[in-house]
Short mmCIF file of C-alpha atoms in Angstrom, two decimals:
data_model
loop_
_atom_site.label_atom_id
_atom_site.label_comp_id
_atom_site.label_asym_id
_atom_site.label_seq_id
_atom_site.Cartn_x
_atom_site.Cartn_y
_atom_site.Cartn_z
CA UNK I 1088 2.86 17.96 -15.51
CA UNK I 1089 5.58 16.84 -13.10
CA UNK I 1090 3.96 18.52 -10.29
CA UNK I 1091 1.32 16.26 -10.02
CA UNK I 1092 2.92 13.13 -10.25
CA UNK I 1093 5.25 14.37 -7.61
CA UNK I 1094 1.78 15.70 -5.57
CA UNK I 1095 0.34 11.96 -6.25
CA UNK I 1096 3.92 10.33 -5.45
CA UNK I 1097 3.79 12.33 -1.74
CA UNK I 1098 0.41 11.57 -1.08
CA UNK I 1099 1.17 7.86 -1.54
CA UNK I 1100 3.90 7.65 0.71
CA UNK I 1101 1.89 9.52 3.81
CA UNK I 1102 -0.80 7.03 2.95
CA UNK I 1103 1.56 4.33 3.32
CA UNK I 1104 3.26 5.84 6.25
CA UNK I 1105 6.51 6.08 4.50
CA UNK I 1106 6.96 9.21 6.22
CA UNK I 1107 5.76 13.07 6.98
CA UNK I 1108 4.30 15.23 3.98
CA UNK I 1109 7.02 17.55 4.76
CA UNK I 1110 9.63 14.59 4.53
CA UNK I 1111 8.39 13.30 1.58
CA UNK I 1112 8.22 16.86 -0.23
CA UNK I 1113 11.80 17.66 0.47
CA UNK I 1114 13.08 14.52 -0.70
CA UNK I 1115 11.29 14.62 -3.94
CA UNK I 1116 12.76 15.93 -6.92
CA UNK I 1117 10.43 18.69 -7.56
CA UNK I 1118 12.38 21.94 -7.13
CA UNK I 1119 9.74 24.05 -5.79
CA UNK I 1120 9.19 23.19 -2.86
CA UNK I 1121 6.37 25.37 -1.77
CA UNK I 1122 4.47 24.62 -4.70
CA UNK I 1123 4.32 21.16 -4.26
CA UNK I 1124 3.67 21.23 -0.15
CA UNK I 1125 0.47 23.34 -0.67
CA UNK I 1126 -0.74 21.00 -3.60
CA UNK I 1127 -0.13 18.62 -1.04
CA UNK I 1128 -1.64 19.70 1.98
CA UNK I 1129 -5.04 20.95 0.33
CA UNK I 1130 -5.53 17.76 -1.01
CA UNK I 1131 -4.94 15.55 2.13
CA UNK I 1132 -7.56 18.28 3.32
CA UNK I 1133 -10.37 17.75 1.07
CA UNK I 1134 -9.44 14.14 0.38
CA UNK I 1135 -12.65 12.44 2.27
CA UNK I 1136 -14.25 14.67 -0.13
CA UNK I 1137 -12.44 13.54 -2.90
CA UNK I 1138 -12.88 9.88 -2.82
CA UNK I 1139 -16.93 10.60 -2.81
CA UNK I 1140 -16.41 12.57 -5.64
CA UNK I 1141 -14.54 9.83 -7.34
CA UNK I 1142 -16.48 7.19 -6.45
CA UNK I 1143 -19.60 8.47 -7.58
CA UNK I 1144 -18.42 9.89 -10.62
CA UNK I 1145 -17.22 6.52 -11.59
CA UNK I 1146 -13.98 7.89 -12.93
CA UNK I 1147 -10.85 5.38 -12.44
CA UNK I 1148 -13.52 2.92 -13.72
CA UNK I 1149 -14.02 4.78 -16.90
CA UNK I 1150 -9.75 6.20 -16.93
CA UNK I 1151 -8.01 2.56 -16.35
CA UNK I 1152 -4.73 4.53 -16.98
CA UNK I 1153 -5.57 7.24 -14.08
CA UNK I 1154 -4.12 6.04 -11.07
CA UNK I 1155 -5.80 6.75 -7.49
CA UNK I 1156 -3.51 9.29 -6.16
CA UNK I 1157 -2.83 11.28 -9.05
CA UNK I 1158 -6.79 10.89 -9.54
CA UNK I 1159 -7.25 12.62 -6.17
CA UNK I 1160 -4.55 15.51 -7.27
CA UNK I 1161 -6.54 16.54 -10.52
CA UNK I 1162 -9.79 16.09 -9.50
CA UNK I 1163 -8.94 18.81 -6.55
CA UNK I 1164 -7.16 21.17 -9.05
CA UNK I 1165 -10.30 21.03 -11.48
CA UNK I 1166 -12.85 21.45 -8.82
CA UNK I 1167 -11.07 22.92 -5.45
CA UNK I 1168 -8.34 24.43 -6.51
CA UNK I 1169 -6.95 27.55 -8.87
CA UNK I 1170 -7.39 25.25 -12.02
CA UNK I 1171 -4.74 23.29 -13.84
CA UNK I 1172 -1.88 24.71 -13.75
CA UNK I 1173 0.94 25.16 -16.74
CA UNK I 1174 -1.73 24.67 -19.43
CA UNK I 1175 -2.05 20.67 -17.64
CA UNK I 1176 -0.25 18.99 -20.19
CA UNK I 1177 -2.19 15.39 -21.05
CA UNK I 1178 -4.44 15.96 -17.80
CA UNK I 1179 -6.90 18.35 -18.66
CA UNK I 1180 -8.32 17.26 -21.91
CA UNK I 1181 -8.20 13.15 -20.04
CA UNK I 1182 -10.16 15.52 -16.60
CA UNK I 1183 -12.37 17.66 -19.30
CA UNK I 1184 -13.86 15.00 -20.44
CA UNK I 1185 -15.55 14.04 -17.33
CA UNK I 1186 -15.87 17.43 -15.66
CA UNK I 1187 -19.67 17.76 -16.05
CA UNK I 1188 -20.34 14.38 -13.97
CA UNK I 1189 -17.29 15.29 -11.54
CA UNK I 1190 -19.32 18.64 -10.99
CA UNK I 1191 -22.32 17.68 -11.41
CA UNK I 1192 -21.28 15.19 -7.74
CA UNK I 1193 -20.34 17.10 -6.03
CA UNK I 1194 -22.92 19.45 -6.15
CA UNK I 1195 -24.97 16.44 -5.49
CA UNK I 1196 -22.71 15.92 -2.24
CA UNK I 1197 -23.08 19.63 -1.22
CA UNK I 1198 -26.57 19.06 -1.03
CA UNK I 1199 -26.61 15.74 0.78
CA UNK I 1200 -24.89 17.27 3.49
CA UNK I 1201 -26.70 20.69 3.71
CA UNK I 1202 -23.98 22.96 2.79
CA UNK I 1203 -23.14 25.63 -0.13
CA UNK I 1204 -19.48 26.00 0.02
CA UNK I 1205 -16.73 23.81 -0.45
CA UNK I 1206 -15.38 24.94 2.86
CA UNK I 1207 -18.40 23.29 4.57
CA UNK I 1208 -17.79 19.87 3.52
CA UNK I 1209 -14.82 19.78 5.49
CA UNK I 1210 -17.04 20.84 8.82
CA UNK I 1211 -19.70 18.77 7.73
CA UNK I 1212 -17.21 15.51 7.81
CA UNK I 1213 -16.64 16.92 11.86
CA UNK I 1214 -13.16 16.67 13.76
CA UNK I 1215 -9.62 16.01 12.61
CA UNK I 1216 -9.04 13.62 9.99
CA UNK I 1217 -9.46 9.34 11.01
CA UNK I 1218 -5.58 9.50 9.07
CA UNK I 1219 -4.06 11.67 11.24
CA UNK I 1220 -5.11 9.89 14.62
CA UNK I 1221 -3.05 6.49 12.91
CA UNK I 1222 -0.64 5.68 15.81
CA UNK I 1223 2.51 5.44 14.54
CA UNK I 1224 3.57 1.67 14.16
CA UNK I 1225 7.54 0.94 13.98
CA UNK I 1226 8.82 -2.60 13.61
CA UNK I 1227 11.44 -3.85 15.13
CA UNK I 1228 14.02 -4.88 12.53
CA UNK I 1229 15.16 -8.58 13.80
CA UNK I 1230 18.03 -9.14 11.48
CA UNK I 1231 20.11 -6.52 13.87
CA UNK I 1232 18.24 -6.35 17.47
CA UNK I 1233 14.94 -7.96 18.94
CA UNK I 1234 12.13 -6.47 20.53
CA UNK I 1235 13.26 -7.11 24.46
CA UNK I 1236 16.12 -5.16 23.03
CA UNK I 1237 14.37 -2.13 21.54
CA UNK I 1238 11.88 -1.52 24.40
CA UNK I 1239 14.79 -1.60 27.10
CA UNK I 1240 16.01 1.26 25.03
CA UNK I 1241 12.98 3.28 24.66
CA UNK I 1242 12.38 2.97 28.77
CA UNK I 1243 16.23 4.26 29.38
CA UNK I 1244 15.34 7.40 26.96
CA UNK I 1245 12.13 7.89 29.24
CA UNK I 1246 9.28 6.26 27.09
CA UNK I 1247 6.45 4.53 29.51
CA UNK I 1248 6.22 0.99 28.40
CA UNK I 1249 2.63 -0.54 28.61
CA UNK I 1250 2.73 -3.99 27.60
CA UNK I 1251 0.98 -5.46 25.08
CA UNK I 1252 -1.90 -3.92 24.04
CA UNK I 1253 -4.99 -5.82 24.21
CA UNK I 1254 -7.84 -4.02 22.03
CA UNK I 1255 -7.99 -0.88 19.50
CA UNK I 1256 -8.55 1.27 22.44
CA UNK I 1257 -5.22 0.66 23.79
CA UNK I 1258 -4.28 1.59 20.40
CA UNK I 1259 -6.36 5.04 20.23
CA UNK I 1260 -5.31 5.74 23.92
CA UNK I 1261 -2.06 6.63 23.55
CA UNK I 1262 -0.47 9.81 24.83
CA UNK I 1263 2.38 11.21 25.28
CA UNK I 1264 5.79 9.12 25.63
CA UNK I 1265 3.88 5.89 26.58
CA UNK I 1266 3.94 2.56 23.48
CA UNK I 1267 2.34 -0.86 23.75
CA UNK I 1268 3.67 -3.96 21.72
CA UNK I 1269 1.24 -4.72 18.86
CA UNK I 1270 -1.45 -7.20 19.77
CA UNK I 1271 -0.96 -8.62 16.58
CA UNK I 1272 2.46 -8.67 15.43
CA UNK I 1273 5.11 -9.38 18.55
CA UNK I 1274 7.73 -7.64 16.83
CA UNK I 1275 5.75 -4.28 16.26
CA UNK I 1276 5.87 -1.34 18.67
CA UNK I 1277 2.73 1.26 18.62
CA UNK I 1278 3.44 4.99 20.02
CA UNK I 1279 1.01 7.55 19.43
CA UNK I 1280 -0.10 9.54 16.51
CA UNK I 1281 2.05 12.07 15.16
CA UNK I 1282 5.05 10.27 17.01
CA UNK I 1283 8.55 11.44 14.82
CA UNK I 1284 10.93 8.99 15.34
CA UNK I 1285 13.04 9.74 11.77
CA UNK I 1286 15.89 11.20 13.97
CA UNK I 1287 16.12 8.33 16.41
CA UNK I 1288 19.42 6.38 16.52
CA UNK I 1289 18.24 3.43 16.24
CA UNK I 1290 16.21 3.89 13.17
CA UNK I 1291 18.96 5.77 11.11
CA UNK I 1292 21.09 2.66 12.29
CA UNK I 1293 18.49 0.26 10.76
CA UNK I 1294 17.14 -1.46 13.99
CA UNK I 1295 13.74 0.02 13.60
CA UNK I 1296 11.47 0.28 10.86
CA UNK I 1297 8.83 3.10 10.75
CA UNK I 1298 6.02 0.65 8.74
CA UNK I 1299 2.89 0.78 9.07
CA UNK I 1300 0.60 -2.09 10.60
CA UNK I 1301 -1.25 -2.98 7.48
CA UNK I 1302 2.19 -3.27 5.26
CA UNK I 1303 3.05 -5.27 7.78
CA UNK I 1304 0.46 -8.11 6.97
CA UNK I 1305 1.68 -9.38 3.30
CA UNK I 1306 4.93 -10.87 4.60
CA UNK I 1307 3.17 -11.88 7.60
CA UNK I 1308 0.35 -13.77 5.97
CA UNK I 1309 2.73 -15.12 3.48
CA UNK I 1310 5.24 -16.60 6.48
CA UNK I 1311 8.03 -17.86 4.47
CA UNK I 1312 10.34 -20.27 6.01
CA UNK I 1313 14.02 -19.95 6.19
CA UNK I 1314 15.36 -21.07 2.93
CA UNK I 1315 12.17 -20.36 0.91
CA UNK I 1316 12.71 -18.45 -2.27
CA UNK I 1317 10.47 -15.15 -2.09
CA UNK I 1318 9.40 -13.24 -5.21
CA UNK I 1319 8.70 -9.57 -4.38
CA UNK I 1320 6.85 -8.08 -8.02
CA UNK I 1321 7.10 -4.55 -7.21
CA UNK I 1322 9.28 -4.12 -4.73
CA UNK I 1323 10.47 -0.30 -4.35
CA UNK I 1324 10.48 1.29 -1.47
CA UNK I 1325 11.38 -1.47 0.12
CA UNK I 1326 9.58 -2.01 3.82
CA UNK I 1327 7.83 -5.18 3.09
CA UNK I 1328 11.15 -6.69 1.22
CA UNK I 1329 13.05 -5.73 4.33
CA UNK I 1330 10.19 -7.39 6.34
CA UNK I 1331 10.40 -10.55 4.57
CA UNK I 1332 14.15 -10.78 5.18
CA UNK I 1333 13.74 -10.64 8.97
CA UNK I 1334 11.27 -13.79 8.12
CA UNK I 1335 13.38 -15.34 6.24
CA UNK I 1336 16.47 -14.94 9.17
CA UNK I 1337 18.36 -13.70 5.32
CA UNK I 1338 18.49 -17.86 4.72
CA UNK I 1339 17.09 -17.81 1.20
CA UNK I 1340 16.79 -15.63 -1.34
CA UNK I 1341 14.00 -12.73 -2.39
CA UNK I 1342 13.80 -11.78 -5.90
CA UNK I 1343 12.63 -7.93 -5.79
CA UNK I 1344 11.54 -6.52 -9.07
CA UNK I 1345 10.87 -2.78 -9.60
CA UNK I 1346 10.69 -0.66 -12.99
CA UNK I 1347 12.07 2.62 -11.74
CA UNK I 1348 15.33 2.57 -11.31
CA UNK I 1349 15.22 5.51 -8.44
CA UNK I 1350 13.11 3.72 -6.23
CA UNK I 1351 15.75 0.33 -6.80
CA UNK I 1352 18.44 2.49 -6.12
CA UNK I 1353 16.94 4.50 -2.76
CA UNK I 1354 15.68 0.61 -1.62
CA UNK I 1355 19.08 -0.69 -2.19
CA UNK I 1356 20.17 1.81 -0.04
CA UNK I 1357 17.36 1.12 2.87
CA UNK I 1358 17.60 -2.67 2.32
CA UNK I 1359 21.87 -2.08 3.00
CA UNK I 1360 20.77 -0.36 6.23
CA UNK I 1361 18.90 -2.92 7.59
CA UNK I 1362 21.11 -5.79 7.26
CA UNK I 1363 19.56 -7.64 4.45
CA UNK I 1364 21.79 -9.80 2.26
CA UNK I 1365 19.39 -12.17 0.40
CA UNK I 1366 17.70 -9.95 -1.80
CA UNK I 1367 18.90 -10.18 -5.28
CA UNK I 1368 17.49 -6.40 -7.50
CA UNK I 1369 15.99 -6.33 -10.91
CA UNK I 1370 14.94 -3.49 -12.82
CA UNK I 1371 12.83 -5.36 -15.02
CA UNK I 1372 8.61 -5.78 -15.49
CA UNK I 1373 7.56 -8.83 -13.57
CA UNK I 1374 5.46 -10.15 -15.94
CA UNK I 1375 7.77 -10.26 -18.57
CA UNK I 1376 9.81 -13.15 -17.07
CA UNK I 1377 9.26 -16.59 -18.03
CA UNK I 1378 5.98 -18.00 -16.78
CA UNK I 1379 7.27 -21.61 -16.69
CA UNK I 1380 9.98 -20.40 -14.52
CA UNK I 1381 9.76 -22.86 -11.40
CA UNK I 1382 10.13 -20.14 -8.70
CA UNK I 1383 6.97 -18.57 -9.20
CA UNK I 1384 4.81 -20.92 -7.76
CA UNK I 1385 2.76 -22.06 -4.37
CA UNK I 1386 1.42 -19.02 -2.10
CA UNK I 1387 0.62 -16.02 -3.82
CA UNK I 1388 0.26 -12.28 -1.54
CA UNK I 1389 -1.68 -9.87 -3.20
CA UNK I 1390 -1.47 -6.15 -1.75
CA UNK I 1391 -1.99 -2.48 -2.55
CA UNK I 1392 -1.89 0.65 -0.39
CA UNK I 1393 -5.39 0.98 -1.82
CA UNK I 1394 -9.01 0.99 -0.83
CA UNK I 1395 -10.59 1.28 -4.34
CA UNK I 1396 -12.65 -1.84 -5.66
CA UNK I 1397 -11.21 -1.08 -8.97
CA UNK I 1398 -7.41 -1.92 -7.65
CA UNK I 1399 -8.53 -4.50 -5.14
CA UNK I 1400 -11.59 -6.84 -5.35
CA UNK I 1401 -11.72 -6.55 -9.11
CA UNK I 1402 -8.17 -7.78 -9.79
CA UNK I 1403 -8.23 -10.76 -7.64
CA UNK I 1404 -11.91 -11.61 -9.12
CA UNK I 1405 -10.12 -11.16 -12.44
CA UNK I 1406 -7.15 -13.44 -11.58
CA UNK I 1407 -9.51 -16.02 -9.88
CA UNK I 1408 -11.43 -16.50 -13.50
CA UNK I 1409 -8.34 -16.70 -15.22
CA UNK I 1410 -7.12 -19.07 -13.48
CA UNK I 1411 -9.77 -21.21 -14.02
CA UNK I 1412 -9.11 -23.12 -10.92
CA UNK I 1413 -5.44 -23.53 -10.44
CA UNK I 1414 -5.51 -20.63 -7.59
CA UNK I 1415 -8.27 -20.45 -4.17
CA UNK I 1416 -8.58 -17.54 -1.91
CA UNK I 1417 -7.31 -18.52 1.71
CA UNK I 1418 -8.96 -17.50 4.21
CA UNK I 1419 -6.61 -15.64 6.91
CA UNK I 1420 -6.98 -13.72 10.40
CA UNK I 1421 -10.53 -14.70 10.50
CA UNK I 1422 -10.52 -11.79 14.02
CA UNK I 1423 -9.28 -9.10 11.28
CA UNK I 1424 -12.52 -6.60 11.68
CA UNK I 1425 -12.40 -5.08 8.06
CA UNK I 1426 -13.27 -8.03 5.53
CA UNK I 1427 -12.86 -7.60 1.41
CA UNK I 1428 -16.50 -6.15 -0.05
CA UNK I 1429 -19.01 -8.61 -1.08
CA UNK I 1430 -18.53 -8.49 -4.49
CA UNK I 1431 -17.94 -12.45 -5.24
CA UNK I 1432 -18.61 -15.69 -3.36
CA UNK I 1433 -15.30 -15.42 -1.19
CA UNK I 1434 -14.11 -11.83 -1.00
CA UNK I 1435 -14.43 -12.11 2.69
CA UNK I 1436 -11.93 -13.53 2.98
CA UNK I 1437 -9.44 -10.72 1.64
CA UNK I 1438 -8.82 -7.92 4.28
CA UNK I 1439 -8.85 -4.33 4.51
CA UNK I 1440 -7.66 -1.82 6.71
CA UNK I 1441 -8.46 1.85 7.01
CA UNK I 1442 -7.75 4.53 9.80
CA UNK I 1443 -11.40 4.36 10.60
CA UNK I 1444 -11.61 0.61 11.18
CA UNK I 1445 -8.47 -0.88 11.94
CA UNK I 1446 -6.28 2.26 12.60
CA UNK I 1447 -4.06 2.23 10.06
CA UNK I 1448 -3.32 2.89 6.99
CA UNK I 1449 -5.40 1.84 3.69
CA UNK I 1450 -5.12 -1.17 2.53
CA UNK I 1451 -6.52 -4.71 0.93
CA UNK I 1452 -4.38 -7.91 0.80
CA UNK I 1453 -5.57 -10.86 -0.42
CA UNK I 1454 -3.82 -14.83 -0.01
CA UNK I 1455 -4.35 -17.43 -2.56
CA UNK I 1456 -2.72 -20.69 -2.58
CA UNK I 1457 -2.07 -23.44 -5.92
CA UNK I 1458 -4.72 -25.80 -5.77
CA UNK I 1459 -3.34 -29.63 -6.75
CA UNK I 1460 -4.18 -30.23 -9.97
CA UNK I 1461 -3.84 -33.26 -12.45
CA UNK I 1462 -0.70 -34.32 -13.36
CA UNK I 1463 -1.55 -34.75 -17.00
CA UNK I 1464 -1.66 -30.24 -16.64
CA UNK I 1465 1.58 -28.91 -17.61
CA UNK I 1466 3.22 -26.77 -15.30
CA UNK I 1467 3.23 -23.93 -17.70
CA UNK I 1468 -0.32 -23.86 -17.18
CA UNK I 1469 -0.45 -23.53 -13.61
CA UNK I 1470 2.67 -21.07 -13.00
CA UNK I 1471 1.60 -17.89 -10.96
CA UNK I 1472 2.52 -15.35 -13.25
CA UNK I 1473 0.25 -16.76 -16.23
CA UNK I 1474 -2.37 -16.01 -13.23
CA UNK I 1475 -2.02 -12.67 -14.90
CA UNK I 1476 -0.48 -12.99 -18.32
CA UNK I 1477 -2.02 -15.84 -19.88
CA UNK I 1478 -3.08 -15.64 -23.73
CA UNK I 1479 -6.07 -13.90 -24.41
CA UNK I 1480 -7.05 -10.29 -26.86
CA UNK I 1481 -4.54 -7.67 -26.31
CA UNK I 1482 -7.09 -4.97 -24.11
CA UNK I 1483 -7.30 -7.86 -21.37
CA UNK I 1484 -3.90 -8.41 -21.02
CA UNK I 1485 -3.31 -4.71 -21.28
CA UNK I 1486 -6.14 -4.66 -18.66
CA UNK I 1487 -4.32 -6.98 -16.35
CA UNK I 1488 -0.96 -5.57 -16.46
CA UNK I 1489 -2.30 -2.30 -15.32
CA UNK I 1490 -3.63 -3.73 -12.55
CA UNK I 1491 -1.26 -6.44 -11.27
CA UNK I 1492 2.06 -4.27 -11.98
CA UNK I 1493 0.41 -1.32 -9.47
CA UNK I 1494 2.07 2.08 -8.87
CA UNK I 1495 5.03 1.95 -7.05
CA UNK I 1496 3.75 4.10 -4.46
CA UNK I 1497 1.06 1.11 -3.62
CA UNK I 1498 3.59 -1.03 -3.03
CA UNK I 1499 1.54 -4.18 -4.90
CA UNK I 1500 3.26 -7.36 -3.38
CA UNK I 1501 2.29 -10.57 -5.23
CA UNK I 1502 4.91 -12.92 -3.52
CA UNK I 1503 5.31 -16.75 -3.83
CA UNK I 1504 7.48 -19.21 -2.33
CA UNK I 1505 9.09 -22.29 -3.09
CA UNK I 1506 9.74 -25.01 0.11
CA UNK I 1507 13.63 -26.19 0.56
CA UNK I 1508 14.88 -23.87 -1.74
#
């Protein structure tokens, strides 16, 4: 049913700090409106809730189809809410099928926490949400302004500049009209949570971009110099391609694939505002182009606007094995307090981010670079997109593609570059 894609599609983009739920809902396509904010809202509400649920139930490891967010939606229709609505189309019978375990934890969780209702949970997980107390993060776009630039601004409109912030408490002790630069990134500004700056001049002119801090790191860790060629996989919305332009000072070129031709056209559209000119668009699957192609090769950035295993650890332990060798895991931001889960020798050194832990939004990238190889290897063998599309039995591959080629709304980011060009 269209209303919970569009419910999963919203619920996405707040995760991702794309924007307000009440932004995102009105500039969906789903025509009733009110519907689709309530869905919304009740779900954000319970969604702590949720993920235990989820997790414990084992259910996007059993439904490999069954994306998180849209996971999140049924589960709270089938358990929380009024029941699937317009018969459920493909849902229910795919949700029916796992609706005694689903029930049968969160009873479980009820009882681990002391309370009958479903109401209680939400009291028994105390105080607002760790999501809603993100600051809000806006980068400064450098293709049109710099940072000097953009706080001068904010001080003239009567914001109280701090400096740069030195811990997560700065972060967290934000109030009012008062921002710190980002102790991190120098070109990111951090005002507190709840912060609306969708209206402000200089973001509808392009000079700012509301991103979170976490979708910030992929084009950061990858660091492409001017001139590099840049392959963005999945590209749509378009923050981190827009990000990797300002890196690239638009010398070079980015190569931003993206199967929905809505998203390409909206992230034309956003990449047009912010002054980008190297970015060539292609509606076409990723790993359908030619893996002996010599672009796609060197660094690899692996990212999702996820914190399940399933989407994260898994893939890149995956990709690791099929590589047999030709790819390593890089270590990177070895101060970076939220490290991948110990699942394989080297996960720490993939990074997450959560609002409880790093205050932002979800997340997991991971870095891996080519590792020389013999000469006598041909370089069809060692191209980065046979890292995920190499011969093998058709549920593998099948296996792969689903995870490598993300949702859209996780913005998955596996970027390479190529020196001189």
């Amino acid at each position: 049913m269209a209303l919970y894609a569009a419910a999963a599609a919203v619920l996405a983009g707040v995760e991702s700090r794309q924007g307000s739920i009440k932004g995102l809902v009105y500039a969906s396509s789903f025509q009733n409106v009110k519907q689709l904010y309530a869905l919304v809202c009740e779900t954000q509400r319970y969604s702590a809730v949720l993920d235990s649920v989820i997790s414990s139930a084992g259910l996007l490891r059993a439904e490999k189809k069954l994306r998180p967010h849209l996971a999140k939606v049924l589960v709270y229709e089938l358990l929380l809410g009024r029941g699937f609505r317009g018969g459920g189309g493909r849902w229910k019978p795919l949700l029916n099928r796992h609706q005694a375990r689903l029930k049968a934890e969160l009873a479980r969780l009820k009882v681990h926490r002391g309370v009958s209702r479903n109401e209680d949970l939400l009291e028994a997980g105390g105080g607002p949400g760790a999501a809603s107390q993100v600051p809000r993060f806006v980068r400064v776009n450098t293709l049109k302004t710099c940072s000097d630039d953009a706080i001068d601004y904010f001080k003239r409109q009567g914001f109280s500049y701090q400096g740069r912030a030195s811990s997560l408490e700065d972060l967290r002790a934000l109030k009012g009209k008062c921002f710190l630069l980002d102790p991190l990134l120098p070109e990111l500004l951090v005002f507190p949570a709840q912060t609306d700056l969708h209206e402000h001049p200089l973001y509808q002119a392009g000079h700012l971009i509301l991103q979170d801090k976490a979708s910030c790191l992929p084009a950061m860790l990858l660091a492409p110099p001017p001139g590099s060629h840049v392959i963005d996989a999945c590209a749509a919305p378009g923050n981190k391609t827009s990000h990797l332009a300002a890196l690239l000072k638009n010398q070079g070129k980015i190569f931003a694939f993206d199967l929905d031709a809505k998203r390409l056209a909206s992230m034309a559209t956003l990449l047009a505002r912010a002054g980008v000119s190297c970015c060539q668009l292609a509606e076409e699957d990723f790993l359908a182009v030619s893996p002996s192609d010599q672009r796609y090769r060197q660094r690899l950035v692996y990212s999702t606007c996820s914190i399940c295993q399933e989407e994260n650890e898994d893939v890149v332990q995956e990709a690791l094995q099929q590589s047999s060798g030709t790819f390593r895991l890089v270590p990177v931001l070895p101060s970076w307090p939220h490290r991948g889960l110990n699942i394989f020798p080297g996960a720490e050194h993939c990074l997450r981010a959560s609002p409880e832990t790093t205050l932002t939004g979800g997340f997991f990238i991971a870095v891996l670079e080519r590792v020389e190889v013999p000469s006598s290897v041909s370089q069809a063998k060692v191209s980065a997109p046979e890292l995920r599309s190499s011969p093998s039995p058709a549920p593998k591959r099948k296996r792969r593609r689903r995870n490598a080629a993300a949702a859209a709304a996780s913005s998955t980011l596996p970027c390479t570059k190529q020196e001189g060009n």
